N, C-alpha and C. Protein backbone atom coordinates (compact mmCIF):
# COMPACT_ATOMS: atom_id res chain seq x y z
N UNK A 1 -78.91 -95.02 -223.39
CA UNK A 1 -77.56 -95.24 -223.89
C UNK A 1 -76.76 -95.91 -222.78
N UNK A 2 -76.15 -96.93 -223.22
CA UNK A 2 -75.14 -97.26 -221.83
C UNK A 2 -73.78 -97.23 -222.38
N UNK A 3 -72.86 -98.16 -221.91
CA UNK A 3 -71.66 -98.29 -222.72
C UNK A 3 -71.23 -98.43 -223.64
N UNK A 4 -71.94 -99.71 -224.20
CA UNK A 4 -71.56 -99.68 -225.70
C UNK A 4 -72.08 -98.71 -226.61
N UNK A 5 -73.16 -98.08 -226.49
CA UNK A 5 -73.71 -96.76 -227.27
C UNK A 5 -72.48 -95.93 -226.93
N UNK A 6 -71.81 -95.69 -225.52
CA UNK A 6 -71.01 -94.35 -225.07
C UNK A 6 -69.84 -94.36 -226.17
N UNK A 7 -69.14 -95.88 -226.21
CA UNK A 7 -67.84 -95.83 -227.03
C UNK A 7 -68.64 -95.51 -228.67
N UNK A 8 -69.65 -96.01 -228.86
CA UNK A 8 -69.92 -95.76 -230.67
C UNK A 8 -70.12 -94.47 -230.57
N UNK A 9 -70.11 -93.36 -229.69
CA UNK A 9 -70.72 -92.01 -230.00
C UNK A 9 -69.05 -91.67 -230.21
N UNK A 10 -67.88 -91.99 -229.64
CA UNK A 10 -66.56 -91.27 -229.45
C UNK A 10 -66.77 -91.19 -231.42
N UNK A 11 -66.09 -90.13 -231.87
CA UNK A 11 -65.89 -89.59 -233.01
C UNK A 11 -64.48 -90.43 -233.57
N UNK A 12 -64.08 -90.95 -234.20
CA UNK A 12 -63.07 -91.78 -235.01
C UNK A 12 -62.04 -90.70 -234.51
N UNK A 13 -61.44 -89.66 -234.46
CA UNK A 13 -60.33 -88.88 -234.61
C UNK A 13 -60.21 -89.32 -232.57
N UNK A 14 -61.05 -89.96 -231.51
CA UNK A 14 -60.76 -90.27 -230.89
C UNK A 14 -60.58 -91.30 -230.49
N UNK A 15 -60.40 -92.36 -231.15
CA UNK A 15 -60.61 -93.54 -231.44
C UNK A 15 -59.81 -94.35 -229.95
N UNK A 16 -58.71 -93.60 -229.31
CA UNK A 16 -57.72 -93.93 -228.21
C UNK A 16 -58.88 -93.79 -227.07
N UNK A 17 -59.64 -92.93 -226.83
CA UNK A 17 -60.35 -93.02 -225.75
C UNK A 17 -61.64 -93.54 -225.76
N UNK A 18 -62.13 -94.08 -226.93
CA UNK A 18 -63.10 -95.53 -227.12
C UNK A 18 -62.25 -96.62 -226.69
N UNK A 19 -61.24 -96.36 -226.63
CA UNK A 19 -60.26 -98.06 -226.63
C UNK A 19 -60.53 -98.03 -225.27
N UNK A 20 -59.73 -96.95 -224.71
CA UNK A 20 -59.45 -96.80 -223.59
C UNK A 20 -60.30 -96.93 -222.75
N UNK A 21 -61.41 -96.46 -222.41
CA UNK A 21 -62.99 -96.14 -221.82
C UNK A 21 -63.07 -97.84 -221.61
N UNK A 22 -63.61 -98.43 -222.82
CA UNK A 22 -63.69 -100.27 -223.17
C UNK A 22 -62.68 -100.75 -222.09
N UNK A 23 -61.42 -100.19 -221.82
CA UNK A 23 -60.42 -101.34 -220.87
C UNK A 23 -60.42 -100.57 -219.58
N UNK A 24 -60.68 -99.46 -219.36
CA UNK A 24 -60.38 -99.46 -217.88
C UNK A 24 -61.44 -99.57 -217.46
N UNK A 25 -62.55 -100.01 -218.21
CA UNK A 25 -64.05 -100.32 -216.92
C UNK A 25 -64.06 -101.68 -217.88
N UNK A 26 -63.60 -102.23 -218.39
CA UNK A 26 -63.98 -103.82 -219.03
C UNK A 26 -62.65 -104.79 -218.42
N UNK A 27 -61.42 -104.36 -218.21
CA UNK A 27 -60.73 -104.92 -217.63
C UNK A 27 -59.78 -104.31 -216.53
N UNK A 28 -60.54 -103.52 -215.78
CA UNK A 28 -59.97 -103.08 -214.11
C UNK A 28 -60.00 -104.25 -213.40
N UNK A 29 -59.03 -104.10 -212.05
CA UNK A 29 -59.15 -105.66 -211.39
C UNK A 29 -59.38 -104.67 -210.02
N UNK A 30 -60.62 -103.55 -210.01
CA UNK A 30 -60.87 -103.64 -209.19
C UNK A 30 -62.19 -104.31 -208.88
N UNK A 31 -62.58 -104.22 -207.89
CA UNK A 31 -63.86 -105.19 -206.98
C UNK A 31 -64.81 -104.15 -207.72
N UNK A 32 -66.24 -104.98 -207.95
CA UNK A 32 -67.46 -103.95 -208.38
C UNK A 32 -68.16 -102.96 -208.07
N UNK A 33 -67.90 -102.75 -206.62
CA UNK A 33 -68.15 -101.90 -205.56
C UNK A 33 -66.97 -100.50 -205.72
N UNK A 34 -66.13 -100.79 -206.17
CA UNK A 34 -64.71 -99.61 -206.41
C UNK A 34 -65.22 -99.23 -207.20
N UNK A 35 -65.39 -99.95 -208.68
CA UNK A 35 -65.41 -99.94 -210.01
C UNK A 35 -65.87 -98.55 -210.06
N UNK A 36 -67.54 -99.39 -210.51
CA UNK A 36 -68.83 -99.11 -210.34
C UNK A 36 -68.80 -97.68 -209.62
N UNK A 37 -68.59 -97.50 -208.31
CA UNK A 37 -68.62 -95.82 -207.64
C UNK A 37 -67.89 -95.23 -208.03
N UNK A 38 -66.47 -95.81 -209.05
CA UNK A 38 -65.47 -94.72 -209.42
C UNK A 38 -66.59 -94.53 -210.52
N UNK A 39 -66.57 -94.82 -211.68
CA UNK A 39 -67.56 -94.51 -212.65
C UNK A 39 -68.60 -93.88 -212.51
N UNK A 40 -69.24 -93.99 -211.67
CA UNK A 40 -70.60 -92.83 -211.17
C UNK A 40 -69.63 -91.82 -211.13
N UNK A 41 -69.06 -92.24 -210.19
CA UNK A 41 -68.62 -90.16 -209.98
C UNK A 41 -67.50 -89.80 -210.84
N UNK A 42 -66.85 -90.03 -210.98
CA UNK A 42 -65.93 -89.51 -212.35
C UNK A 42 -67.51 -88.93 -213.36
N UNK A 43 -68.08 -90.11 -213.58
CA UNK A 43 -69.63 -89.36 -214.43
C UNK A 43 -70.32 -88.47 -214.25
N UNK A 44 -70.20 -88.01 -212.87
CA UNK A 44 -70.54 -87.12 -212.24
C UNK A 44 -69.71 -86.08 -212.27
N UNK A 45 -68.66 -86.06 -211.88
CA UNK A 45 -67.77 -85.02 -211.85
C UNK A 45 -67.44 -84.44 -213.12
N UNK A 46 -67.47 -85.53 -214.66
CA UNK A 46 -67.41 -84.68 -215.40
C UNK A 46 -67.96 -83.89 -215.82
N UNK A 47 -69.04 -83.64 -215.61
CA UNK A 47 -70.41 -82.58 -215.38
C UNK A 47 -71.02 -82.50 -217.70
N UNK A 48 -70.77 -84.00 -217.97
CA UNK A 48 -71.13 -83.87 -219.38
C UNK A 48 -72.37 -84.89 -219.04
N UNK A 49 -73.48 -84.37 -219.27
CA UNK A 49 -74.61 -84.91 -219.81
C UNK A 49 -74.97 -86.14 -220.43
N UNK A 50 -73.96 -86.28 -221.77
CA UNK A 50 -74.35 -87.67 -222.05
C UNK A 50 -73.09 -88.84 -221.63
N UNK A 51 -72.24 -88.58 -220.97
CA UNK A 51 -71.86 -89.51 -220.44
C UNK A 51 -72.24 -89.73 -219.08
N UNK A 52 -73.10 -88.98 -218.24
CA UNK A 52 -73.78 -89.40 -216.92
C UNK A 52 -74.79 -89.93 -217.10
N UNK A 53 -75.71 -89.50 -218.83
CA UNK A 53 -77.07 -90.17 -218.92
C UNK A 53 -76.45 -92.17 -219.45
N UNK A 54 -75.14 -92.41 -219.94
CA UNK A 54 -74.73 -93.62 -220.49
C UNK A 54 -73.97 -94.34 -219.37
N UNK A 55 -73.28 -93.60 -218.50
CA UNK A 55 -73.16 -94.19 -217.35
C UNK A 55 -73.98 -94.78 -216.00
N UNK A 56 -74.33 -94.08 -215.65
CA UNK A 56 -75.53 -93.77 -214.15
C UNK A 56 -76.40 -95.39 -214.57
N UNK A 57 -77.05 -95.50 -215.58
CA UNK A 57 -78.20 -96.93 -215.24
C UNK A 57 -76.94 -97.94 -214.90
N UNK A 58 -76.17 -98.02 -215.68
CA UNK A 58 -75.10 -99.51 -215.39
C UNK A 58 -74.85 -99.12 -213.96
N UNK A 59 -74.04 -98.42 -213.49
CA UNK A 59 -73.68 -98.28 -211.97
C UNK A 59 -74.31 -98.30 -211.13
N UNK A 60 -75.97 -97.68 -211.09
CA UNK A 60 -77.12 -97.91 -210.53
C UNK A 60 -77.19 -99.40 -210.27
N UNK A 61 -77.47 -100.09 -211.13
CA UNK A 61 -77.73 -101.78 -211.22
C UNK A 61 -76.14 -102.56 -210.74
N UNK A 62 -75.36 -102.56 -210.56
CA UNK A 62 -74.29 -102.74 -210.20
C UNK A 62 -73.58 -102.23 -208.46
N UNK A 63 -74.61 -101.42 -208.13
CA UNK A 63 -74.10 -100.74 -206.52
C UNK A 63 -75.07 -101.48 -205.85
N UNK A 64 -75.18 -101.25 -204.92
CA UNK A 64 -75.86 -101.75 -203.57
C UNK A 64 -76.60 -100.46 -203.70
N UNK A 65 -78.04 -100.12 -202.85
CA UNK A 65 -78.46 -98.60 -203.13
C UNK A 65 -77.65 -97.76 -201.93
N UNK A 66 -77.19 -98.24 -200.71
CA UNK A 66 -76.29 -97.38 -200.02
C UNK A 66 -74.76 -96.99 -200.52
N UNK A 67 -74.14 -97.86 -201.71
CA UNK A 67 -73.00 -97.38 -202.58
C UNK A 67 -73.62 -96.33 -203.42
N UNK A 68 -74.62 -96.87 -203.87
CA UNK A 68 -74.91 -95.77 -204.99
C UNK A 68 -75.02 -94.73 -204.95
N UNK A 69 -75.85 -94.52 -203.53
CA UNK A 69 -76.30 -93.01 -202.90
C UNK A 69 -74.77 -92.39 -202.00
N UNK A 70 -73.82 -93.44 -201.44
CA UNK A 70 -72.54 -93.07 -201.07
C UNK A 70 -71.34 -92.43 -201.99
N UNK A 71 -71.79 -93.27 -203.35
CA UNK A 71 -70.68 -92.37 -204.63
C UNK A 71 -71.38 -91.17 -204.63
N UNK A 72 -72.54 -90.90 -205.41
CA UNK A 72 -73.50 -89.53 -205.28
C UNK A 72 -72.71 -88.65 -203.95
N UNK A 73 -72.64 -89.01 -203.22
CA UNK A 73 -72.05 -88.27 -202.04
C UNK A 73 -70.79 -87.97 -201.87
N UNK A 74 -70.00 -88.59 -202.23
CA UNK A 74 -68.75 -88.46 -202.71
C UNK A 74 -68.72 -87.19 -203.72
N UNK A 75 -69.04 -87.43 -204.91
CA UNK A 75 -69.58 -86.33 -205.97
C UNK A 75 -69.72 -84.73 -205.17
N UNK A 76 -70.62 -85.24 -204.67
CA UNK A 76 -71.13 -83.71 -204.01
C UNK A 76 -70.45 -82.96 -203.02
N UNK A 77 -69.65 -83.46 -201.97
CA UNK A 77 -69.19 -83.51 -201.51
C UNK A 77 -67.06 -83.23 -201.69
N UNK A 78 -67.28 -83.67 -202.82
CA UNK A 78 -65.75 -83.35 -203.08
C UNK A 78 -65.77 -82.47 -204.05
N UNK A 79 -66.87 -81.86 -204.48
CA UNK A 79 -67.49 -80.38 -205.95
C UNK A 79 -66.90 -79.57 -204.86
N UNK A 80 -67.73 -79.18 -203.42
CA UNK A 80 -67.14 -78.50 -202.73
C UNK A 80 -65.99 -78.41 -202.00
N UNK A 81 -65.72 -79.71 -201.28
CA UNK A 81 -64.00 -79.51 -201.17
C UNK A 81 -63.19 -79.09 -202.30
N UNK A 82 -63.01 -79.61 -203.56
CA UNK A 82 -62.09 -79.32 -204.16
C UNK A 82 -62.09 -77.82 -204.49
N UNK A 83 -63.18 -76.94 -204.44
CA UNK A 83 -63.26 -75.82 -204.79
C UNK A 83 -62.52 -74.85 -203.94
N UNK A 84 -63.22 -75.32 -202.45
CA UNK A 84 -62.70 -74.66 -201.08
C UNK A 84 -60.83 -74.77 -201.38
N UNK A 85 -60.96 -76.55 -201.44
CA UNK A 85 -59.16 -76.52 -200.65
C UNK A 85 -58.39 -75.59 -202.17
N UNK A 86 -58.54 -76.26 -203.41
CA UNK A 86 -57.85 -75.54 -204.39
C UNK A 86 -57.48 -74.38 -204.59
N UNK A 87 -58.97 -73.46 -203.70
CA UNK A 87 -58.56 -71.54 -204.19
C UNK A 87 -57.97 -71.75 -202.79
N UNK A 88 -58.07 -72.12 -201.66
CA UNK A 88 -57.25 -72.11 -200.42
C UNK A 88 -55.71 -72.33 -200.24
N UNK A 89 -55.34 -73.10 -201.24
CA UNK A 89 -53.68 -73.97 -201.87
C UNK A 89 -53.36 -72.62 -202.51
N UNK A 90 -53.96 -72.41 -203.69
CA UNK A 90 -53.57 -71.49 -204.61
C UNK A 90 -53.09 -70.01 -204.16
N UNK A 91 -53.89 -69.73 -203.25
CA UNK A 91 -53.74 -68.18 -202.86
C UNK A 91 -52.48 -67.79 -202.22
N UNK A 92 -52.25 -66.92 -202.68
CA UNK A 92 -50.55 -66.52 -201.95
C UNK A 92 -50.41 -66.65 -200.19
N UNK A 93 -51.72 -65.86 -199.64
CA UNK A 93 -51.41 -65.54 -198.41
C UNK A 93 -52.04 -66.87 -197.59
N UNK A 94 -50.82 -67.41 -197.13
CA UNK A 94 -51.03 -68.76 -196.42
C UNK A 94 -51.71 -68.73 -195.13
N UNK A 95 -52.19 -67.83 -194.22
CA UNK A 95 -52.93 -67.27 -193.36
C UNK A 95 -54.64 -67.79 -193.99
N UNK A 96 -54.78 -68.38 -195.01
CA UNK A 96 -55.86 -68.56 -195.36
C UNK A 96 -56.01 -70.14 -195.01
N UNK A 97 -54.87 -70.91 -194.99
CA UNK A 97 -54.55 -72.58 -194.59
C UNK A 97 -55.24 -72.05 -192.90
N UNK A 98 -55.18 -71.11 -192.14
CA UNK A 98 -54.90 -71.30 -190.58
C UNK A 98 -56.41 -70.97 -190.34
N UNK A 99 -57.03 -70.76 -191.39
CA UNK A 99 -59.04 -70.47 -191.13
C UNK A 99 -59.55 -71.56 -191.27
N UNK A 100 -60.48 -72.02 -190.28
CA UNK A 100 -61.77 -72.88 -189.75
C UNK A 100 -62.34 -73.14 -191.39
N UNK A 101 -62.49 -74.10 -191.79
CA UNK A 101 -63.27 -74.14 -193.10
C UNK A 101 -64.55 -73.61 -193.18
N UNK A 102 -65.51 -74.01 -191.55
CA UNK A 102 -66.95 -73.84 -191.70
C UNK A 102 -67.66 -74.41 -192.64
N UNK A 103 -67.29 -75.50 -192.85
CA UNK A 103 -68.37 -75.80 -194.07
C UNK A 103 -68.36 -77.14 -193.38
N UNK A 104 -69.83 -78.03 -193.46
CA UNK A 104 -70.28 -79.02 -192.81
C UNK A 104 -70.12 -80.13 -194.35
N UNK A 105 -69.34 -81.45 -193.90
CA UNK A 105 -69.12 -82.44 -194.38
C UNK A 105 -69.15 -83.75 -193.44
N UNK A 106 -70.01 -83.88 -193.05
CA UNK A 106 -70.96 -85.04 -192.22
C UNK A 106 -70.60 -86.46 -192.94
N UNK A 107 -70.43 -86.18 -194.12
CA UNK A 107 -70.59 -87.37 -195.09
C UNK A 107 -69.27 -88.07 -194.76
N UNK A 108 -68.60 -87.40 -194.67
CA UNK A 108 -67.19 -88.09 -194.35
C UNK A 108 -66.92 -88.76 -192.96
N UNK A 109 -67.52 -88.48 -192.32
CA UNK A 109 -67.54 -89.56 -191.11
C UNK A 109 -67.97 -90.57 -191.06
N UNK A 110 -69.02 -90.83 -191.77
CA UNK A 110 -70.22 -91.73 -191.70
C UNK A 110 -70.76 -91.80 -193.65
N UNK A 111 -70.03 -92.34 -194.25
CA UNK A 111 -70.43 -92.48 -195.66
C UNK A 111 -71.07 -93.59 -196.26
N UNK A 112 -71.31 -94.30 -194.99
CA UNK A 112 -72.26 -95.74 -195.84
C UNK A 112 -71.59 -97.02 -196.63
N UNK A 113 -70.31 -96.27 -196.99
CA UNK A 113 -69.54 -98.08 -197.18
C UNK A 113 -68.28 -97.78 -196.57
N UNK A 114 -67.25 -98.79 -197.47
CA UNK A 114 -66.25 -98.83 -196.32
C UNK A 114 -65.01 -97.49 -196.61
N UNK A 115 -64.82 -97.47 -195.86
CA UNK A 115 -64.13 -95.97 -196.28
C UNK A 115 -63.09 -95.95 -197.51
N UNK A 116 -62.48 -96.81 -197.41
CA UNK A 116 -61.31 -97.01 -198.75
C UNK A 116 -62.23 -96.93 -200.08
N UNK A 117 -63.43 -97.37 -200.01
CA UNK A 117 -64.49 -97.00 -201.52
C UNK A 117 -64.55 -95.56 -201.43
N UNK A 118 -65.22 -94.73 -200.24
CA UNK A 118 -65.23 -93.01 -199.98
C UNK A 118 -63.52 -92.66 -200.30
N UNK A 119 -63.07 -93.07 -200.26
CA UNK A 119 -61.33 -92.13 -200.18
C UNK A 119 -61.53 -92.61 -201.71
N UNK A 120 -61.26 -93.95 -202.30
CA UNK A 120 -60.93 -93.76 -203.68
C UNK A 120 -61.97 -92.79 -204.46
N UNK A 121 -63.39 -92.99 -204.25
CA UNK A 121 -63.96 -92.23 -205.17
C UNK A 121 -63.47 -90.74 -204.84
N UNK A 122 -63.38 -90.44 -204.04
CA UNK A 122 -63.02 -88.74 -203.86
C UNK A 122 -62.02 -88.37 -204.28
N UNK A 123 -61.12 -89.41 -204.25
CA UNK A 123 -59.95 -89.33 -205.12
C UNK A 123 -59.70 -88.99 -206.37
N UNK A 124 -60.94 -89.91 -207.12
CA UNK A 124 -61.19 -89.93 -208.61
C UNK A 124 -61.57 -88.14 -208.86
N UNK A 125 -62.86 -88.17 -207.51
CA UNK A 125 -63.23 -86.39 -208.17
C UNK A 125 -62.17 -85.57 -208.16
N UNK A 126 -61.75 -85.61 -207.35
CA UNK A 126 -60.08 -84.87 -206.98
C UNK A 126 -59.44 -84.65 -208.39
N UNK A 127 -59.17 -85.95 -208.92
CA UNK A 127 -58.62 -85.76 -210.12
C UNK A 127 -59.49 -84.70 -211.21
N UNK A 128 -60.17 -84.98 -211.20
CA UNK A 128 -61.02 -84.45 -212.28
C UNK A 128 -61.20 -83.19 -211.98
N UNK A 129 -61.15 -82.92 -210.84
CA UNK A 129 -61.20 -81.35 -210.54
C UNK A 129 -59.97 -80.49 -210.04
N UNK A 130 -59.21 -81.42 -210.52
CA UNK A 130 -57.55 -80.49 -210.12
C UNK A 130 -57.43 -80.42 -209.04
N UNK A 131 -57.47 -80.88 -207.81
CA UNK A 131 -57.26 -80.22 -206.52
C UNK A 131 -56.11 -81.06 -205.95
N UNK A 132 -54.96 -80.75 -205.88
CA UNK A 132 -53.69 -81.40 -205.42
C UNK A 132 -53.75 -81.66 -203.98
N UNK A 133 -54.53 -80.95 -203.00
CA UNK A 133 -54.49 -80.69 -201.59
C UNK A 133 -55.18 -82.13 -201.01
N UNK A 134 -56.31 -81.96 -202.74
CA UNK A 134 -57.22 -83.16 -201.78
C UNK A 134 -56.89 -84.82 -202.41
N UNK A 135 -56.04 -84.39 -203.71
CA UNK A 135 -55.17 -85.37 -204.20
C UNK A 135 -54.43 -86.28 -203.19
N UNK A 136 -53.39 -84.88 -202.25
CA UNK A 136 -52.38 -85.77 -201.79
C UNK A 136 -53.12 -86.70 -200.50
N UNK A 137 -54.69 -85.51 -200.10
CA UNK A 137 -54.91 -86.16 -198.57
C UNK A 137 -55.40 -87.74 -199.03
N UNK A 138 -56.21 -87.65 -200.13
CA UNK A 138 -57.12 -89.04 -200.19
C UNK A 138 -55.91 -90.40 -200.47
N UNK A 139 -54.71 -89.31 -201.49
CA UNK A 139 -53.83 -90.98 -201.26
C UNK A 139 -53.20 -91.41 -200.00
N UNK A 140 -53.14 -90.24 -199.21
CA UNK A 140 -52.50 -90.41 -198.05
C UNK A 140 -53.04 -91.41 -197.07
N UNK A 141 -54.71 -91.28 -197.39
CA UNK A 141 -55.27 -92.01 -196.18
C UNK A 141 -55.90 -93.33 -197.03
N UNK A 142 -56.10 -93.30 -198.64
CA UNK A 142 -55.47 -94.59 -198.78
C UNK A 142 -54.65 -95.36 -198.88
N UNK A 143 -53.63 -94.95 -199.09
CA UNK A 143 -52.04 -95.42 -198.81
C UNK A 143 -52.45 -96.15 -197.44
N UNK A 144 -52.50 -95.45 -195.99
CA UNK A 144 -52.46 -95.71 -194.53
C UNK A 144 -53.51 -97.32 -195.08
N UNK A 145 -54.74 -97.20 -195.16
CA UNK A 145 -55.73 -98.14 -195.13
C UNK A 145 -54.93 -99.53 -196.20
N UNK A 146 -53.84 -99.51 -196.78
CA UNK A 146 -53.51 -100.21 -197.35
C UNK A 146 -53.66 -100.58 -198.67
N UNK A 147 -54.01 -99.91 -199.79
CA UNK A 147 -54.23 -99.68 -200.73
C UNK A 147 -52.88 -99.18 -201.58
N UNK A 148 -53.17 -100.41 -202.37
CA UNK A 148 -51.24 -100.05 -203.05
C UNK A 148 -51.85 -98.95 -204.44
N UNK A 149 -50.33 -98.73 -204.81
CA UNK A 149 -50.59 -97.30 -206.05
C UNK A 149 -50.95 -97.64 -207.11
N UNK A 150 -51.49 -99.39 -207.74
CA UNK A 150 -51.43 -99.89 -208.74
C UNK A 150 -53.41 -99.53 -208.78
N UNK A 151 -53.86 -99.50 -207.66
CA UNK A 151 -55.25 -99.45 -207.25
C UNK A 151 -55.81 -97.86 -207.30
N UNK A 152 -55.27 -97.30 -206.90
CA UNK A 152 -55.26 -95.75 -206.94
C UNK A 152 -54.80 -95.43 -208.40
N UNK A 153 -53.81 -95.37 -208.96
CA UNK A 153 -53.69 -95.05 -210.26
C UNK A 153 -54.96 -95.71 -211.17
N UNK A 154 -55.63 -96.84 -210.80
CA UNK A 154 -56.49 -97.54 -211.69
C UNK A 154 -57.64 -96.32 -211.16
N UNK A 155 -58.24 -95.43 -210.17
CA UNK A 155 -58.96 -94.39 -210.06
C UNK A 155 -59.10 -93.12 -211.03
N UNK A 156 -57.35 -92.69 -211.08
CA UNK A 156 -57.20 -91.78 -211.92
C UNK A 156 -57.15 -92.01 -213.23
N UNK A 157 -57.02 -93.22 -213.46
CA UNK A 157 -57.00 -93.41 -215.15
C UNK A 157 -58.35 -93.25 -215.83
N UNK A 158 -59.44 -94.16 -214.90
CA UNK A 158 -60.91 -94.31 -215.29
C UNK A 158 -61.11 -92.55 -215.24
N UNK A 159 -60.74 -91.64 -213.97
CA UNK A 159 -60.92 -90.02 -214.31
C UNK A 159 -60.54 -89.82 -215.42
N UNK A 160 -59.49 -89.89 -215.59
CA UNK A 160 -58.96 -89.37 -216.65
C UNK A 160 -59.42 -89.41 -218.21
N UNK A 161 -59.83 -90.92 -218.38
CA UNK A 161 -60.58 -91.39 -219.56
C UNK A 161 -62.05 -90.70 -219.46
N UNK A 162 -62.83 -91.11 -218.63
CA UNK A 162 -64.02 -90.12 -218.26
C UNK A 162 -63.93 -88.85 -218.44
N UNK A 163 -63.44 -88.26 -218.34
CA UNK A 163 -63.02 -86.76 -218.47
C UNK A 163 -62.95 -86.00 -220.10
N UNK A 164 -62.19 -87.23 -220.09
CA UNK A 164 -61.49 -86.95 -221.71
C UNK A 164 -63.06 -87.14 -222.80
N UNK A 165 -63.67 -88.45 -222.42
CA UNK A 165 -64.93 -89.00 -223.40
C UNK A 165 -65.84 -87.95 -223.18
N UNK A 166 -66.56 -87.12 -221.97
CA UNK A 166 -67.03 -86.08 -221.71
C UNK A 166 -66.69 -85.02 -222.47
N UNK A 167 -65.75 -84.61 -222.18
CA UNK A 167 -65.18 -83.29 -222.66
C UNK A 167 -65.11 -83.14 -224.46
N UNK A 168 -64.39 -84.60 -224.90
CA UNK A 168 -64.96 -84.79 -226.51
C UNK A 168 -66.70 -84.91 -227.34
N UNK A 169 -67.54 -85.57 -226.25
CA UNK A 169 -68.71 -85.55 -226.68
C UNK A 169 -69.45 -84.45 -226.75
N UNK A 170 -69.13 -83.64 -225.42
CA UNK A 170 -69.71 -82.63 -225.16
C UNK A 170 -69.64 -81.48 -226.53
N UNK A 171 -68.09 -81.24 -226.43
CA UNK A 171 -67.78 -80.51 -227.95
C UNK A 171 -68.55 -80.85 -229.19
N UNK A 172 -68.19 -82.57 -229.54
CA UNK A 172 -69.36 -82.44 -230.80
C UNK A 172 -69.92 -82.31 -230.80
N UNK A 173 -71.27 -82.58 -229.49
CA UNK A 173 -72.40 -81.72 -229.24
C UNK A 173 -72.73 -79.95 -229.76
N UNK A 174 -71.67 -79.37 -229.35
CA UNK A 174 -71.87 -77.89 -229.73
C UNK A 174 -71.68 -77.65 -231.33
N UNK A 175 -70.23 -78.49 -231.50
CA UNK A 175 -70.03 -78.50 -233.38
C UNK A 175 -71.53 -78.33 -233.99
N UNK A 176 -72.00 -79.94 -233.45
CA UNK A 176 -73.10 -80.04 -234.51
C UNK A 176 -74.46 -79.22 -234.33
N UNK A 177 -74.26 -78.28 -232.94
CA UNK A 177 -75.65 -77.70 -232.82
C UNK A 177 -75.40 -76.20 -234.02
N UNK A 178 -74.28 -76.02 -233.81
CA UNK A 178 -73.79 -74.84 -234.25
C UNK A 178 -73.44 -74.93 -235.66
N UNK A 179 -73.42 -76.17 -236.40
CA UNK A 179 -73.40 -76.53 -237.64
C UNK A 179 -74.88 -76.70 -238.38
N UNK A 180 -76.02 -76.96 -237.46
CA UNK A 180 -77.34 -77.38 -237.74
C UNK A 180 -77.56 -76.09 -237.98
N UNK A 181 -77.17 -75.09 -237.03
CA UNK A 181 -77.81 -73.27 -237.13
C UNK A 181 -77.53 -72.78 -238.09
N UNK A 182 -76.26 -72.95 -238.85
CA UNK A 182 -75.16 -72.47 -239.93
C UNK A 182 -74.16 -71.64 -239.46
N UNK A 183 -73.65 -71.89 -238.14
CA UNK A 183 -72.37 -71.42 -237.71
C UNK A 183 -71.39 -72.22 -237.69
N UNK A 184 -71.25 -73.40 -237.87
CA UNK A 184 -70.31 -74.16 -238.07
C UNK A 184 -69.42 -73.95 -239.51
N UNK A 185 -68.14 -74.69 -239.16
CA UNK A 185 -67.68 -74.87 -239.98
C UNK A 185 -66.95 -75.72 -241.17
C-alpha cells in the first residue's frame, strides 16, 4: 500500500483528512530530505500499522539510507524523551526538573544529517506525543538555526494529519473486526 492506496482507505465521513494527507505531503515546499523524515516519523510515532506499512516504502526510496536510519532515530529517541520530559513538566513537585535525566541519548549529538532535519523531525514526534517541554526546546533550537515558523508549522500539520489518518484507520480496523465477530453495530 503506499499513498494513494492510504487516502482510498480514509472512510468518506473523513473525506478532510484524505484531502489533507494528498496536500501536505503533495504540496509542502519543504526539501525531500525534511519531507520524507517528517513522514517516516510522524508514521512512526503514530504507532498505527497501516499507515507505517503505506508510508515507510515511499520514504525509504526517497531518504538517503543515513536519513532514513536518522528519522528512525529521531522516532525512537523522542518515544523516550517525550515520555521522560512530559511526566517530568506535568508533576507538581518541580524538584523533579533539578534530577540528572540518566538516560543516554547519543543520537543527538551525532545524528547523521544536518541537525535542523533531527530538530524538525523531533519536533513532528513532539507533536504527536504531546510533550510541550520538548515542543518549545526543538522550536527553540530551530528558530536559533534559522528556520522560520512557516517551516515548522508545515512539521506539525503533516503530525497532525498523520495522526488523525492513523487514529481513523486504526478504528475502522476494530469496527470491522468487531462487526465480522457480531459485535458491531
Amino acid at each position: 500500500m503506499g499513498l494513494d492506496e492510504l487516502k482510498a482507505a480514509i472512510p468518506e465521513y473523513a473525506k478532510d483528512l484524505r484531502l489533507n494527507l494528498g496536500s501536505v505531503i503533495g504540496n509542502s515546499e519543504l526539501p525531500p530530505q525534511r519531507l520524507w523524515g517528517t513522514v517516516l516519523v510522524c508514521a512512526i510515532a503514530s504507532r498505527s500499522r497501516a499507515v507505517l506499512l503505506a508510508l515507510e516504502p515511499e520514504a525509504r526510496a526517497r531518504l538517503s539510507a543515513e536519513a532514513y536510519t536518522a528519522a528512525k532515530s529521531a522516532a525512537a529517541v523522542m518515544a523516550m524523551n517525550n515520555v521522560f520530559y512530559r511526566t517530568r513538566h506535568l508533576l507538581s513537585d518541580p524538584e523533579y526538573g533539578k534530577l540528572r535525566a540518566g538516560l543516554r541519548m547519543n543520537v543527538l549529538g551525532d545524528p547523521g544529517v544536518e541537525k535542523i532535519d533531527f530538530e524538525l523531525w523531533s519536533l513532528a514526534v513532539s507533536a504527536i506525543n504531546g510533550c510541550g517541554q520538548c515542543l518549545d526546546s526543538h522550536e527553540r533550537a530551530l528558530r536559533k538555526a534559522g528556520a522560520d515558523r512557516e517551516t515548522i508549522q508545515e512539521a506539525f500539520k503533516i503530525a497532525s494529519v498523520i495522526q488523525a489518518v492513523g487514529t481513523t484507520l486504526d478504528a475502522e480496523a476494530v469496527l470491522a473486526e468487531a462487526e465480522a465477530a457480531g459485535a458491531g453495530g
